[in-house]
Short mmCIF file of N, CA and C in Angstrom, two decimals:
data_model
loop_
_atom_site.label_atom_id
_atom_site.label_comp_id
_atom_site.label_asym_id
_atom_site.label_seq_id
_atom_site.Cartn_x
_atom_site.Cartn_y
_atom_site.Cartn_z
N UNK R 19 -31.06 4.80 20.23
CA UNK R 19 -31.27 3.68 19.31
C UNK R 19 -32.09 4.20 18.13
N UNK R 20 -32.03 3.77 17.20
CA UNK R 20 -32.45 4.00 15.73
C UNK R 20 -33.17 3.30 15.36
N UNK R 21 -34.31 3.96 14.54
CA UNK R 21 -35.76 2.91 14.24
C UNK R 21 -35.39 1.89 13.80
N UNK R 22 -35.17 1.84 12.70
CA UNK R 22 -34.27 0.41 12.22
C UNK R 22 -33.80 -0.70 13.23
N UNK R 23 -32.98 -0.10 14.43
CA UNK R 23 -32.56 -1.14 15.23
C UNK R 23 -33.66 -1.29 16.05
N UNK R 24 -34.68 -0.97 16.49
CA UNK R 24 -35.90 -0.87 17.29
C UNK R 24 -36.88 -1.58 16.51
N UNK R 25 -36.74 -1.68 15.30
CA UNK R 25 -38.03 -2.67 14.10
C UNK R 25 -37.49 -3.90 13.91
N UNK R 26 -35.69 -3.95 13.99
CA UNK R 26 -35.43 -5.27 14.36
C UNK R 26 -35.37 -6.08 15.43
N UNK R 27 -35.15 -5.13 16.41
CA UNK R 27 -35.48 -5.68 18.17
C UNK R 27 -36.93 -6.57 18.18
N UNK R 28 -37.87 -5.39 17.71
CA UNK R 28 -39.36 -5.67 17.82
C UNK R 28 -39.19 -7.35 17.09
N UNK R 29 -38.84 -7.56 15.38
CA UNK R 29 -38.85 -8.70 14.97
C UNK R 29 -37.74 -10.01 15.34
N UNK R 30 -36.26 -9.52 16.21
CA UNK R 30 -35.97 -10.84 16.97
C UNK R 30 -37.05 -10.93 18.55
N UNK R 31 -37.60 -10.17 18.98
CA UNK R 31 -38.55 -10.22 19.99
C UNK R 31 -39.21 -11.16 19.73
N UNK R 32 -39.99 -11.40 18.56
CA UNK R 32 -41.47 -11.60 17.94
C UNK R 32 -40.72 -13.09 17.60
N UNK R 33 -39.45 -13.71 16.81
CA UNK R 33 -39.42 -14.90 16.89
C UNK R 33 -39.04 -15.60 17.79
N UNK R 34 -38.43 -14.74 18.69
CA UNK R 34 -37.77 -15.31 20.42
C UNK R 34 -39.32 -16.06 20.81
N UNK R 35 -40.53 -14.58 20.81
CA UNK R 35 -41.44 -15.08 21.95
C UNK R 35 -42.04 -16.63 21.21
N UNK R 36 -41.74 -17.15 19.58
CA UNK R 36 -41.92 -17.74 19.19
C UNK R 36 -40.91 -19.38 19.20
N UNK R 37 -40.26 -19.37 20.35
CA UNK R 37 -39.25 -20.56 20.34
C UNK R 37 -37.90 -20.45 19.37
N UNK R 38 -37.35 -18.89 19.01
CA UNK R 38 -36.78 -19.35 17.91
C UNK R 38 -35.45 -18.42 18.73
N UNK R 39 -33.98 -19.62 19.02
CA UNK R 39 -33.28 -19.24 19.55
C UNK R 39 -32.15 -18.34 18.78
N UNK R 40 -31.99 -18.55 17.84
CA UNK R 40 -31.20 -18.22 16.21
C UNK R 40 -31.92 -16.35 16.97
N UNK R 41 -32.81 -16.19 17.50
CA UNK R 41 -33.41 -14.96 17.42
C UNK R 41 -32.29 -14.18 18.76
N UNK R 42 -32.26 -15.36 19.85
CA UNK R 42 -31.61 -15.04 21.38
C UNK R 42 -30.13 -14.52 21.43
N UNK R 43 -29.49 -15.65 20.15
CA UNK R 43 -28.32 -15.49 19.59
C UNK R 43 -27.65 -14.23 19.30
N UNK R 44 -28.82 -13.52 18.30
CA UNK R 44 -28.93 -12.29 18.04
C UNK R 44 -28.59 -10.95 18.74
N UNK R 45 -29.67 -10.72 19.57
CA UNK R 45 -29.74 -10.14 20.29
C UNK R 45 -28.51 -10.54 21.32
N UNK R 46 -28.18 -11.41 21.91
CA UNK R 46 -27.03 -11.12 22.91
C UNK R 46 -25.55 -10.83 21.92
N UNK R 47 -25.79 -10.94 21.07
CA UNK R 47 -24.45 -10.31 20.35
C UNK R 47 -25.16 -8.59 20.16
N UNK R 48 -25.73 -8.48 19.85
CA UNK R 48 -26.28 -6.94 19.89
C UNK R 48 -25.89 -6.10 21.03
N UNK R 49 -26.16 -6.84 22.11
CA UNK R 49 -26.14 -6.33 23.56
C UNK R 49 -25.71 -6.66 24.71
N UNK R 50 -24.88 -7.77 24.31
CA UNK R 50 -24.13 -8.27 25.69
C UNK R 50 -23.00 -7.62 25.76
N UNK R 51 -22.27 -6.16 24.94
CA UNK R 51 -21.64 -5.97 25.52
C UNK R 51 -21.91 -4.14 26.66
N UNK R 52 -22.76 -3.54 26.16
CA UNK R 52 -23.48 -2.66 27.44
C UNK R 52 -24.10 -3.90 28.94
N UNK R 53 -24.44 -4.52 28.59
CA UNK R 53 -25.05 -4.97 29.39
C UNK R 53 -23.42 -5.33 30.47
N UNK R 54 -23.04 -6.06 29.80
CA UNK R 54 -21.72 -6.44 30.56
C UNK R 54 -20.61 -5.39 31.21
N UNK R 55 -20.45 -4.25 30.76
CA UNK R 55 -19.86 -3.69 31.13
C UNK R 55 -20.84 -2.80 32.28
N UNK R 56 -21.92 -2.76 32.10
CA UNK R 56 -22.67 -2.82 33.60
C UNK R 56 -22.44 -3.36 34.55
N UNK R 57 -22.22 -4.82 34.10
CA UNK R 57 -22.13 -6.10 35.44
C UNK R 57 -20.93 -5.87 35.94
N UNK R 58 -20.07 -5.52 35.22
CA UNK R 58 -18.48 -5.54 35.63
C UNK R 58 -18.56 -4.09 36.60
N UNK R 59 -18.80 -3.14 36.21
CA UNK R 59 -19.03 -1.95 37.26
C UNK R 59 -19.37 -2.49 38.27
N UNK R 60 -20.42 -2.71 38.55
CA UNK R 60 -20.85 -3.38 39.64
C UNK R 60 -20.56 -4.26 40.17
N UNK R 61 -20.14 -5.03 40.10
CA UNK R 61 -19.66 -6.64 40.51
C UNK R 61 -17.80 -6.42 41.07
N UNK R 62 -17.52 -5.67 40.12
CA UNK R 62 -15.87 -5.77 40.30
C UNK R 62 -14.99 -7.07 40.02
N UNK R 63 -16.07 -8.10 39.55
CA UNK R 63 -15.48 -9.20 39.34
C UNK R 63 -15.92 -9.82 38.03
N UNK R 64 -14.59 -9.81 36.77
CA UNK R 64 -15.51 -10.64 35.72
C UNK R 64 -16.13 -12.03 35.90
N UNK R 65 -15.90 -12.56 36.05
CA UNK R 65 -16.31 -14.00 36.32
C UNK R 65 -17.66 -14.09 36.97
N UNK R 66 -18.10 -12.77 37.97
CA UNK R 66 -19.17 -12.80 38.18
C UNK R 66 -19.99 -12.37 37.44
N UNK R 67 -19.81 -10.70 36.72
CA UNK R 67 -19.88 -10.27 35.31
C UNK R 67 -20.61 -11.46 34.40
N UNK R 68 -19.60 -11.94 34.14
CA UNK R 68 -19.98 -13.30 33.34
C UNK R 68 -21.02 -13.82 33.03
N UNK R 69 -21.16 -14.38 34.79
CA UNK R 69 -22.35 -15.46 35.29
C UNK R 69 -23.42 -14.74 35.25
N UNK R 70 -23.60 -13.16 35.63
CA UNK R 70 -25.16 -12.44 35.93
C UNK R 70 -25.69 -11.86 34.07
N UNK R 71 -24.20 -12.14 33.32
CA UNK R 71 -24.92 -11.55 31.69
C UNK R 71 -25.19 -12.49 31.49
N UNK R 72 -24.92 -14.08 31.88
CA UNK R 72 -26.03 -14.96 31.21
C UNK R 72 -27.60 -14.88 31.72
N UNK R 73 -27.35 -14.67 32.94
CA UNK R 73 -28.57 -14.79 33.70
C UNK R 73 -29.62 -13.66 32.78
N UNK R 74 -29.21 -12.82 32.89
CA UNK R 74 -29.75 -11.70 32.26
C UNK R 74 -30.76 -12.05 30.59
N UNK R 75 -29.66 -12.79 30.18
CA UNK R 75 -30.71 -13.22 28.69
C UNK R 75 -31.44 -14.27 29.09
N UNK R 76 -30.91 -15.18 30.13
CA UNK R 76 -32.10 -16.23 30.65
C UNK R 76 -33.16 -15.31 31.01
N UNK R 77 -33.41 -14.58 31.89
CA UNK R 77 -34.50 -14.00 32.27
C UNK R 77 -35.47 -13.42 31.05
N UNK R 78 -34.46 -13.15 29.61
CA UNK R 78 -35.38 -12.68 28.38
C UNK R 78 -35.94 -14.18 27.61
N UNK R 79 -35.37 -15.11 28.18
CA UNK R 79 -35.91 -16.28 27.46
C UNK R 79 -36.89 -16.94 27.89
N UNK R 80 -36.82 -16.57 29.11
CA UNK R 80 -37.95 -16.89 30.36
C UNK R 80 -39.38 -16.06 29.98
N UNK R 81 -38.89 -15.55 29.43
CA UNK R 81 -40.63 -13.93 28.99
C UNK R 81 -41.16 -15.18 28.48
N UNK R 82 -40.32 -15.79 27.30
CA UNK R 82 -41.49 -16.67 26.74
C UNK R 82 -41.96 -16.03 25.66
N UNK R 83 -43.62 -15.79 25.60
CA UNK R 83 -44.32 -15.13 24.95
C UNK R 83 -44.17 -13.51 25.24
N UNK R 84 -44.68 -13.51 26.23
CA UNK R 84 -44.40 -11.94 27.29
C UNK R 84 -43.27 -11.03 26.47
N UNK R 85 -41.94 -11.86 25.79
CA UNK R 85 -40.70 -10.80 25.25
C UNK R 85 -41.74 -9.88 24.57
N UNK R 86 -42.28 -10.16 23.85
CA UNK R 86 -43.07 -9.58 22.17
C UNK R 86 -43.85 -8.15 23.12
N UNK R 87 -43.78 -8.08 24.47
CA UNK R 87 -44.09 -6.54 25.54
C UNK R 87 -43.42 -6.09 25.67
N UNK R 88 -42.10 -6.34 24.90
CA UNK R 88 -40.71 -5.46 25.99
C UNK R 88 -40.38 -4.49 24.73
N UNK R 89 -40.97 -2.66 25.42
CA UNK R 89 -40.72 -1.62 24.93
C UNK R 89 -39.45 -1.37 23.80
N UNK R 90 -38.48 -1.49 24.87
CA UNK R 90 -37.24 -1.21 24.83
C UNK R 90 -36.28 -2.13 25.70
N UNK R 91 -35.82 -3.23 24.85
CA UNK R 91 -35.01 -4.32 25.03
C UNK R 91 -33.57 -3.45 25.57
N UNK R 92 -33.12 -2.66 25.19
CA UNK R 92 -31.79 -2.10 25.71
C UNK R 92 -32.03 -2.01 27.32
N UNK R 93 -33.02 -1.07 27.29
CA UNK R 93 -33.53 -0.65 28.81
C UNK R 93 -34.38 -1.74 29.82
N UNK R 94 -35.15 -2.63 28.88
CA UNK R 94 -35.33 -4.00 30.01
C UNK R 94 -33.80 -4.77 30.10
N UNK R 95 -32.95 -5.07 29.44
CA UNK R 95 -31.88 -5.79 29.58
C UNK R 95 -30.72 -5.20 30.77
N UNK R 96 -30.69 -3.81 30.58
CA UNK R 96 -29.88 -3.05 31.63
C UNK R 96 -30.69 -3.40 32.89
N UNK R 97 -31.88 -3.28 32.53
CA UNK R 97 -32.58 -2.98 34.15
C UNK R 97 -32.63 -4.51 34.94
N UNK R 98 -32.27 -5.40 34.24
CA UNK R 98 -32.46 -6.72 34.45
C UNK R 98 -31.14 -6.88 34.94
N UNK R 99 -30.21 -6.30 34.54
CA UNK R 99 -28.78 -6.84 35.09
C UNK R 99 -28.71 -5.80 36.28
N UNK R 100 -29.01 -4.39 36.24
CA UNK R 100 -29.02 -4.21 37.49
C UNK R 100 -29.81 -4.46 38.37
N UNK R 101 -30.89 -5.36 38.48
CA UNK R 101 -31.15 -5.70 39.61
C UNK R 101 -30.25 -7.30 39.78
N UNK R 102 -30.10 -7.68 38.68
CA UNK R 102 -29.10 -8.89 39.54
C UNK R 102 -28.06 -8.66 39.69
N UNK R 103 -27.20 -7.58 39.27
CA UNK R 103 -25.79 -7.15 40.36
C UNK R 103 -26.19 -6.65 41.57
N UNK R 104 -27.23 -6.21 41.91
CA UNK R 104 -27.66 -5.41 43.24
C UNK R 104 -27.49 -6.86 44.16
N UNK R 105 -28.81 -7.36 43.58
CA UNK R 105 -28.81 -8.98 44.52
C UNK R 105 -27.60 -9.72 44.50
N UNK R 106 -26.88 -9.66 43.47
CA UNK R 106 -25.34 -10.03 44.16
C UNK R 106 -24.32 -9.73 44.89
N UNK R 107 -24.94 -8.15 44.97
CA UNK R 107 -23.91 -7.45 45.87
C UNK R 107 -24.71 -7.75 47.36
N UNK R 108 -25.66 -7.80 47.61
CA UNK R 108 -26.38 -7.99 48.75
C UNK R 108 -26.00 -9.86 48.85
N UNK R 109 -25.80 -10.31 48.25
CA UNK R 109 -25.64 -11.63 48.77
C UNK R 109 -24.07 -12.04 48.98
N UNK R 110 -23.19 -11.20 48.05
CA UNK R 110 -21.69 -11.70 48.66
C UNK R 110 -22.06 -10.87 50.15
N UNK R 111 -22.35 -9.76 50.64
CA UNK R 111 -22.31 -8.72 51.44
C UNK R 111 -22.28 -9.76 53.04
N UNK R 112 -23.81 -10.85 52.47
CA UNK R 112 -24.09 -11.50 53.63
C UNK R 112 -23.49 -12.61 54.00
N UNK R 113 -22.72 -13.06 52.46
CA UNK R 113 -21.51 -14.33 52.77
C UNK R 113 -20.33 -13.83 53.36
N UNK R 114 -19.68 -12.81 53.02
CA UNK R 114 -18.10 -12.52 53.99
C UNK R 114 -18.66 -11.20 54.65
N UNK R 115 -19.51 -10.63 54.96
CA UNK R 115 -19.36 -9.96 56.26
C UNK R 115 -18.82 -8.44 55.77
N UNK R 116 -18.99 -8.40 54.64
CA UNK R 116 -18.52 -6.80 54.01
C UNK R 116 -19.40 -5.63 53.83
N UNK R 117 -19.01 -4.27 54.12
CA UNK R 117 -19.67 -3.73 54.04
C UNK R 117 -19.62 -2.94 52.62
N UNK R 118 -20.71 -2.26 51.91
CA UNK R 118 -21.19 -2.73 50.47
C UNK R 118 -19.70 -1.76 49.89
N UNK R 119 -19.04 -1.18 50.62
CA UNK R 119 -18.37 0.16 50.01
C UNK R 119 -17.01 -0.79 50.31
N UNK R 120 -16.71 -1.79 50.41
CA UNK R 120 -15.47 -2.84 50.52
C UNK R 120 -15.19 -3.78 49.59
N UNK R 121 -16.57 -3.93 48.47
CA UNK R 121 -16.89 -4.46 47.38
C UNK R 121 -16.44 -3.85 46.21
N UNK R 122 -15.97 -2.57 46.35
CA UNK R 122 -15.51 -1.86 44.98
C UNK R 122 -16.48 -2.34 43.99
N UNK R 123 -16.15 -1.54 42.88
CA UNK R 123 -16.54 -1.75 41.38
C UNK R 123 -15.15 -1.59 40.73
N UNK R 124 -15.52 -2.42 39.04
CA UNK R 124 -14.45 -2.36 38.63
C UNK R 124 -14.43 -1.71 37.40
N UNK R 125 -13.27 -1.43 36.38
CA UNK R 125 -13.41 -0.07 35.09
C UNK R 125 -13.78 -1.22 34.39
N UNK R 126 -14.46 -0.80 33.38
CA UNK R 126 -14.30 -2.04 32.63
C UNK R 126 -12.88 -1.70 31.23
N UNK R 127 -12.59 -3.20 30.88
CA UNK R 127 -11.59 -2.67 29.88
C UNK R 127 -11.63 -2.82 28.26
N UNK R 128 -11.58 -1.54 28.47
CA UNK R 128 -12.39 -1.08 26.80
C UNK R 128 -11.03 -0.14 26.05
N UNK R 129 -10.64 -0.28 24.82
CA UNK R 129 -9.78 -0.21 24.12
C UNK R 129 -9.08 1.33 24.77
N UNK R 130 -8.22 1.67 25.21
CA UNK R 130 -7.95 3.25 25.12
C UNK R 130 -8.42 3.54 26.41
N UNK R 131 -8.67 3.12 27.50
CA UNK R 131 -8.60 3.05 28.85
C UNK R 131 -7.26 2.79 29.53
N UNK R 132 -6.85 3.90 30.09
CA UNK R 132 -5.71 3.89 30.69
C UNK R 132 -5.94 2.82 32.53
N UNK R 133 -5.13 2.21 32.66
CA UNK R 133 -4.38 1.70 34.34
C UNK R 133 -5.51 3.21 35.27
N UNK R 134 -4.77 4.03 35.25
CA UNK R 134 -5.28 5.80 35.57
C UNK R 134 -6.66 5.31 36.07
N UNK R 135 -7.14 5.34 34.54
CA UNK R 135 -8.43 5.87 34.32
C UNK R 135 -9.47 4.37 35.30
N UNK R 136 -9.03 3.21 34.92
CA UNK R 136 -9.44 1.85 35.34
C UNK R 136 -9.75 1.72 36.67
N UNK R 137 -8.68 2.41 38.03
CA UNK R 137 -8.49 2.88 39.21
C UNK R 137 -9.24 3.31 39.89
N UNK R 138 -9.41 4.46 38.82
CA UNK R 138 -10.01 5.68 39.31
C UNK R 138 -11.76 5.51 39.18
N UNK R 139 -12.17 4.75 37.82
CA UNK R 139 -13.78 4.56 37.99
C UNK R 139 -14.25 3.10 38.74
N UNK R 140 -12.92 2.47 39.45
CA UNK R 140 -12.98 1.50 40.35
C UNK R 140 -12.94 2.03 41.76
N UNK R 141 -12.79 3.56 42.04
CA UNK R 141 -13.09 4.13 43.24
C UNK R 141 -14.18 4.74 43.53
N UNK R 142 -15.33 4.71 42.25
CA UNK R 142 -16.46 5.27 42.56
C UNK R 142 -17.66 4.29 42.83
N UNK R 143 -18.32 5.11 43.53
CA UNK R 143 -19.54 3.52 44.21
C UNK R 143 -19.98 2.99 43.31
N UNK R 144 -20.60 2.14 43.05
CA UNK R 144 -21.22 1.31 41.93
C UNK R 144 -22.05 1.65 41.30
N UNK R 145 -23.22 2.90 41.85
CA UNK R 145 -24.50 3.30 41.28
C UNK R 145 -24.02 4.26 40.26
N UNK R 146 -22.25 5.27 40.55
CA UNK R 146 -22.14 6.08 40.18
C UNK R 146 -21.28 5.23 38.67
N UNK R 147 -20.32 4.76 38.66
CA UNK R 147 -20.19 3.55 37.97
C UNK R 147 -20.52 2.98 36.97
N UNK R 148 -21.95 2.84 37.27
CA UNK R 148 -23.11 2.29 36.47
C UNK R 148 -23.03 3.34 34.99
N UNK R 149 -23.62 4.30 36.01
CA UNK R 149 -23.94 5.64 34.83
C UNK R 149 -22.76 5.95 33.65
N UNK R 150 -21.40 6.06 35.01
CA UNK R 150 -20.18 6.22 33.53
C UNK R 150 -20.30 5.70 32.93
N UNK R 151 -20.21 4.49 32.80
CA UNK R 151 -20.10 3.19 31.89
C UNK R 151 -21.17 3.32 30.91
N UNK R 152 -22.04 3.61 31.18
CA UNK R 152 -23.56 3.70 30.01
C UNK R 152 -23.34 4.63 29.43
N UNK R 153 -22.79 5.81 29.91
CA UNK R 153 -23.20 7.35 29.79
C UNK R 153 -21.33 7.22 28.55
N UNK R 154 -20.90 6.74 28.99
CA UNK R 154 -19.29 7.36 27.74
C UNK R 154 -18.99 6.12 26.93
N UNK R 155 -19.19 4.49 27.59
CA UNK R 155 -18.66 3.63 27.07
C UNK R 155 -19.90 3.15 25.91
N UNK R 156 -21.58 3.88 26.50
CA UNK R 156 -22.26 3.09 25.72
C UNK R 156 -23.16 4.17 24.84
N UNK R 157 -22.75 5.74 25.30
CA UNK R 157 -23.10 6.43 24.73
C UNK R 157 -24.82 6.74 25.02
N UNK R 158 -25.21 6.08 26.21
CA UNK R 158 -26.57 6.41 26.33
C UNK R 158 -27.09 7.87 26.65
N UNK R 159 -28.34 8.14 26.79
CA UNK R 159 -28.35 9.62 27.15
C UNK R 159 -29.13 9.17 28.95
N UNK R 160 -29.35 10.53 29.57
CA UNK R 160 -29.19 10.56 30.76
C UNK R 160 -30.90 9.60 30.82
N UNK R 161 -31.40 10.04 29.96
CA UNK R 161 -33.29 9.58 29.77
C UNK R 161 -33.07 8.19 29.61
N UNK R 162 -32.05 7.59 28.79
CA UNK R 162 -32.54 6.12 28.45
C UNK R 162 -31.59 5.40 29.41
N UNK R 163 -30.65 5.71 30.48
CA UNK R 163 -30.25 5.45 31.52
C UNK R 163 -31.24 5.18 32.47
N UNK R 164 -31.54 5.92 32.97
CA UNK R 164 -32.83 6.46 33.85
C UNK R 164 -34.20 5.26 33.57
N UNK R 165 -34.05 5.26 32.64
CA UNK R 165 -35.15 4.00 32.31
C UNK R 165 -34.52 2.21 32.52
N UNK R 166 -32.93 2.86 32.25
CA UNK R 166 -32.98 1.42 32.48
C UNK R 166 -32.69 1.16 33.59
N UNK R 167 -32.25 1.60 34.55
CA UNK R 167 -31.82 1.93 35.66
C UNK R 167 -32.57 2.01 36.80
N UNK R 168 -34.20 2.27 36.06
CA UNK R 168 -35.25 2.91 37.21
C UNK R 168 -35.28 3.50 37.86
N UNK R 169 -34.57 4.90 37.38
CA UNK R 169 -34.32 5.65 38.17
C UNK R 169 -34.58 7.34 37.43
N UNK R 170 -34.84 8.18 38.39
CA UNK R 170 -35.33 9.60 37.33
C UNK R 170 -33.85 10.30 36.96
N UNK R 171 -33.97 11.18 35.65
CA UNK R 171 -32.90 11.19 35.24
C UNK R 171 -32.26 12.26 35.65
N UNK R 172 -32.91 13.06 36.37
CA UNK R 172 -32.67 14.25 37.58
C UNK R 172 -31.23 13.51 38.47
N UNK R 173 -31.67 12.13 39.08
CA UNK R 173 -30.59 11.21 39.42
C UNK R 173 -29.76 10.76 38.67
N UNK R 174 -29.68 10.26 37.53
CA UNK R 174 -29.02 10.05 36.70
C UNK R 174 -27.70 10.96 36.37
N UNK R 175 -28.53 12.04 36.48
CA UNK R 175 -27.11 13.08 36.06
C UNK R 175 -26.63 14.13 37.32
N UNK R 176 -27.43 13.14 38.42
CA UNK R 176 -26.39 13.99 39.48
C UNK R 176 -25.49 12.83 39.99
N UNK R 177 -25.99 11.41 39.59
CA UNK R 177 -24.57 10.32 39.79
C UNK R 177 -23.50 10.57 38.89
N UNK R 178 -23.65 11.07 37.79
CA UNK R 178 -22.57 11.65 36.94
C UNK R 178 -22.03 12.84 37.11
N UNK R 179 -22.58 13.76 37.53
CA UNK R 179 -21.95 14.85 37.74
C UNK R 179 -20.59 14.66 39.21
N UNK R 180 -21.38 13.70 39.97
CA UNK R 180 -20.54 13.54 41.35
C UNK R 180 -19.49 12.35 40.98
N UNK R 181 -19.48 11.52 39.85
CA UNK R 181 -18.38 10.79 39.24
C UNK R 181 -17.67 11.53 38.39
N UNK R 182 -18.03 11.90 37.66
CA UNK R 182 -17.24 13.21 37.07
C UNK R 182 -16.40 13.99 37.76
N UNK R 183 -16.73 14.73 39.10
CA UNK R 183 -16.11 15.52 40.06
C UNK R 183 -14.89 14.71 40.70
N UNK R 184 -15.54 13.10 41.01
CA UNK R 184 -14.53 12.48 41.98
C UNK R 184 -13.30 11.93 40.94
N UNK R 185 -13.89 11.52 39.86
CA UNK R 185 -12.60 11.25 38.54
C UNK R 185 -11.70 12.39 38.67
N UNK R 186 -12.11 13.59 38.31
CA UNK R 186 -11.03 14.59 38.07
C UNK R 186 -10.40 14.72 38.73
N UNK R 187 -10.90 14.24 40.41
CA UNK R 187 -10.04 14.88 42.01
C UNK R 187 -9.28 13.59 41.67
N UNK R 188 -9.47 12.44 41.40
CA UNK R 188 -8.84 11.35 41.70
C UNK R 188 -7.44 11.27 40.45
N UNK R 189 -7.78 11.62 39.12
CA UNK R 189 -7.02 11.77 38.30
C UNK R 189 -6.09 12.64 37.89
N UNK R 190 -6.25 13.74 38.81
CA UNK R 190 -5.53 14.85 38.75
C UNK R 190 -4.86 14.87 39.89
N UNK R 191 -5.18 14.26 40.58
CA UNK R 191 -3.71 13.55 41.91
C UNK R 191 -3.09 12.92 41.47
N UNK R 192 -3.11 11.70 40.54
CA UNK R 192 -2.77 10.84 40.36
C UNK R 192 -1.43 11.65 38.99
N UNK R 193 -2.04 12.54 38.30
CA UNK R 193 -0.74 13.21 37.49
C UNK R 193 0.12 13.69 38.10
N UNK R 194 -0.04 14.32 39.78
CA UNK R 194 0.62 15.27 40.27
C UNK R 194 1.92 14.22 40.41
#
């Protein structure tokens, strides 16, 4: 992210924490679509997708005052949706009786994504998933993943390296 977009974060922050929704507006056009294509990795389901990216800016509207603390809005917003795809995956898990690797994830669909390709990052677990999706669709680096993610970026880029590996095995069958 670029100072510029980080001095305007800081000032829709600053009228959000001030009641001013014209500010909320903003920002989820800024960022509802990384955020979403998170949820969809994870979730495998738009509609649920959907429901957890609203939740997600509710929880920034909920700061209240508190927004006008948030470092890095990219990386609180990711980290906010992944913990509520987690808790959704733990709560369908306990409604039908599935075990978490029966839940798939899904590709998300972004211009120039092949059927192939959609399949194939719908066969990787969700954590790994996560990362593609940030890491090619949103262009993040392995550090500002890792932050949003809560996770060290040592991990970060060994969930990518092992999605990376399983894409190629999976996509290069799939040409044969």
């Amino acid at each position: 992210m670029n100072h510029d977009s980080s001095a305007e974060d800081s000032a829709l922050l600053e009228r959000l924490a001030q009641g001013d929704l014209e500010a909320l507006a903003a920002l989820y056009d800024r960022y509802a679509p990384p955020v979403y294509h998170l949820l969809l990795a994870q979730t495998s389901d738009p509609e649920a997708a959907a429901d957890l990216l609203q939740e997600t800016f509710l929880a920034l509207l909920d700061r209240g005052r508190g927004a006008r603390s948030i470092r890095s809005l990219r990386a609180y917003l990711l980290g906010v949706a992944q913990h509520l795809a987690s808790r959704d995956r733990r709560r369908r898990r306990r409604e039908v009786g599935l075990e978490e690797t029966d839940l798939g994830a899904a590709a998300p669909e972004s211009p120039g994504t092949t059927v192939q390709v959609q399949r194939a990052l719908a066969a990787l677990p969700p954590e790994q998933a996560a990362v593609v999706v940030l890491k090619v669709w949103h262009d993040l680096t392995f550090r500002e993943i890792a932050e949003a993610l809560g996770l060290s970026p040592d991990t970060v880029a060994s969930r990518y390296r092992y999605a990376a590996e399983k894409l190629r095995r999976l996509l290069g069958d799939e040409e044969e």
